[in-house]
GROMACS .gro file of C-alpha atoms in nm:
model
  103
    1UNK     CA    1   1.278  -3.747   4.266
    2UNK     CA    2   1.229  -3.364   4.229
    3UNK     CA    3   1.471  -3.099   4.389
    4UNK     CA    4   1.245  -2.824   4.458
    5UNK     CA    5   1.558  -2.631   4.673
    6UNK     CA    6   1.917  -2.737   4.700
    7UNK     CA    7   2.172  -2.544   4.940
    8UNK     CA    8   2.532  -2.630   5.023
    9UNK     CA    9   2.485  -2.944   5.248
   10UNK     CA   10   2.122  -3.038   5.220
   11UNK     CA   11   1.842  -3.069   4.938
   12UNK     CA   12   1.425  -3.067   4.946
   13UNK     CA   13   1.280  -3.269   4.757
   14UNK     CA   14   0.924  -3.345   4.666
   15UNK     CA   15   0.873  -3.706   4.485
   16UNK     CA   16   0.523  -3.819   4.672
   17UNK     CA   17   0.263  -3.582   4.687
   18UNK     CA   18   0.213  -3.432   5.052
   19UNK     CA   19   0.561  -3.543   5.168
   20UNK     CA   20   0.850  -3.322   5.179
   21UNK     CA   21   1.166  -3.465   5.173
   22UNK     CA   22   1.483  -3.364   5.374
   23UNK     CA   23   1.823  -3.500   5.277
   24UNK     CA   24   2.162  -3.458   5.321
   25UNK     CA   25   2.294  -3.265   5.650
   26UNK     CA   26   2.093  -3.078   5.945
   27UNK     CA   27   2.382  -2.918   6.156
   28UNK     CA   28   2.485  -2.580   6.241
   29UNK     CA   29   2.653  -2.503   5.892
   30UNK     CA   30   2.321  -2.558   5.734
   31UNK     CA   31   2.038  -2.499   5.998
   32UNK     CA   32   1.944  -2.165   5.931
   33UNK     CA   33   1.919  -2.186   5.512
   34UNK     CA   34   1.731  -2.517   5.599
   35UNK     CA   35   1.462  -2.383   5.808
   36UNK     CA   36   1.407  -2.135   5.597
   37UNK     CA   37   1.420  -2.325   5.303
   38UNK     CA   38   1.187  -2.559   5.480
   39UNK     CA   39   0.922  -2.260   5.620
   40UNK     CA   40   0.916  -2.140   5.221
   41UNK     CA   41   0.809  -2.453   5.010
   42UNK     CA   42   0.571  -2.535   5.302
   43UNK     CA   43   0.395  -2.273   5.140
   44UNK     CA   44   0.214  -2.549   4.965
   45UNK     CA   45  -0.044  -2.623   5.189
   46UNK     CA   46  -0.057  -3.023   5.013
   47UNK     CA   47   0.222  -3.108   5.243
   48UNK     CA   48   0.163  -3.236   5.536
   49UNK     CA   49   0.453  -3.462   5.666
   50UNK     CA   50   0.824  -3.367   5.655
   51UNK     CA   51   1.036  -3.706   5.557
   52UNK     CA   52   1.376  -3.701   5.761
   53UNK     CA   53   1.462  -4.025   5.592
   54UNK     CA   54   1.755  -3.873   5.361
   55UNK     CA   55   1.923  -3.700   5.659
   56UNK     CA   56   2.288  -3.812   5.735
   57UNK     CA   57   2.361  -3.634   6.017
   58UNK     CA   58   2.182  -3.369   6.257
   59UNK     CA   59   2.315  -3.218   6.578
   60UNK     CA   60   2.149  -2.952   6.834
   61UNK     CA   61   2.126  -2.678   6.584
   62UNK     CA   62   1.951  -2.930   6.307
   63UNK     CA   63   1.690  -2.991   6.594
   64UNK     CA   64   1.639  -2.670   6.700
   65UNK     CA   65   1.572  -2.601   6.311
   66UNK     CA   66   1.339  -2.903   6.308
   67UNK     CA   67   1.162  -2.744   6.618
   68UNK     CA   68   1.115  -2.404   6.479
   69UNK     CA   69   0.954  -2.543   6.175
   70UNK     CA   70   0.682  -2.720   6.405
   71UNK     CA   71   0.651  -2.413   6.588
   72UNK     CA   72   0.575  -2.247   6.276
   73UNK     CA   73   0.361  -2.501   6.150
   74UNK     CA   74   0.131  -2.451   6.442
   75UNK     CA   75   0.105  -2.100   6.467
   76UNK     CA   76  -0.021  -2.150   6.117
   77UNK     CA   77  -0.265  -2.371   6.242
   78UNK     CA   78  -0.097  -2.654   5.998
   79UNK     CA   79  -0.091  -3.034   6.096
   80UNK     CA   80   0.276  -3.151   6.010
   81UNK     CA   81   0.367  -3.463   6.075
   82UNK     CA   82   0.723  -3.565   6.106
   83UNK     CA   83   0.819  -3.925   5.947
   84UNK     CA   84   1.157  -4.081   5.943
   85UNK     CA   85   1.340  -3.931   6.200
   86UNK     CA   86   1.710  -4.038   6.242
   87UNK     CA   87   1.750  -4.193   6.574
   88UNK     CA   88   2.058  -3.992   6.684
   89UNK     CA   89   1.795  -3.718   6.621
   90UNK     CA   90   1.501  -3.876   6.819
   91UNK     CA   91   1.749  -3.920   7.107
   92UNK     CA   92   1.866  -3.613   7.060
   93UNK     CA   93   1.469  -3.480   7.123
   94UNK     CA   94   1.388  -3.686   7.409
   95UNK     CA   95   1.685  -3.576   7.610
   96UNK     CA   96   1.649  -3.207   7.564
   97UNK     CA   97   1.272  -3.297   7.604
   98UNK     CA   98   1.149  -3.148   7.287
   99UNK     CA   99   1.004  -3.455   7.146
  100UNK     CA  100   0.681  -3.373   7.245
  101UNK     CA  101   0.726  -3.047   7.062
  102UNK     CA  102   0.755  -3.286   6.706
  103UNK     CA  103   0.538  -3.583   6.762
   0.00000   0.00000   0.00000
């Protein structure tokens, strides 16, 4: 496995070409370093899903950070696909009906 960015709370890692790798905690202590963490090594336009497999927890904020990084994804005119998402987080998405917004 290779860190490519570690913050308090969370960690990207890159250990299968294309695929970055989210682990650790999406919440509102570490949204905002993790989006942008997140928005900088997608810089390398190889990746092309975001694994949420390594995520422990996630609330609201976590989501919204998740949704912004779509959002910027698309205005890029990037395909990112989002695998492994933790279902408190998928339930979390369907209720505030933002799922869409990530599938």
């Amino acid at each position: 496995m290779t860190a490519i960015i570690t913050e308090p709370g969370f960690e990207l890692v890159t250990s299968t070409p294309g695929v970055l790798g989210v682990t650790g905690l999406l919440n509102f202590n570490t949204a905002t370093a993790a989006m942008q963490a997140i928005e900088s090594a997608l810089s390398d336009r190889s990746i092309a899903q975001l694994d949420l497999a390594g995520v422990k927890h996630a609330d609201s904020a976590g989501l919204s950070c998740l949704v912004a990084v779509m959002a910027e994804a698309a205005r890029q005119g990037r395909s990112l696909k989002v695998i492994h998402m933790p279902s408190g987080m998928q339930a979390l998405a369907k209720v505030s009906e933002v799922d869409r917004l990530i599938d």
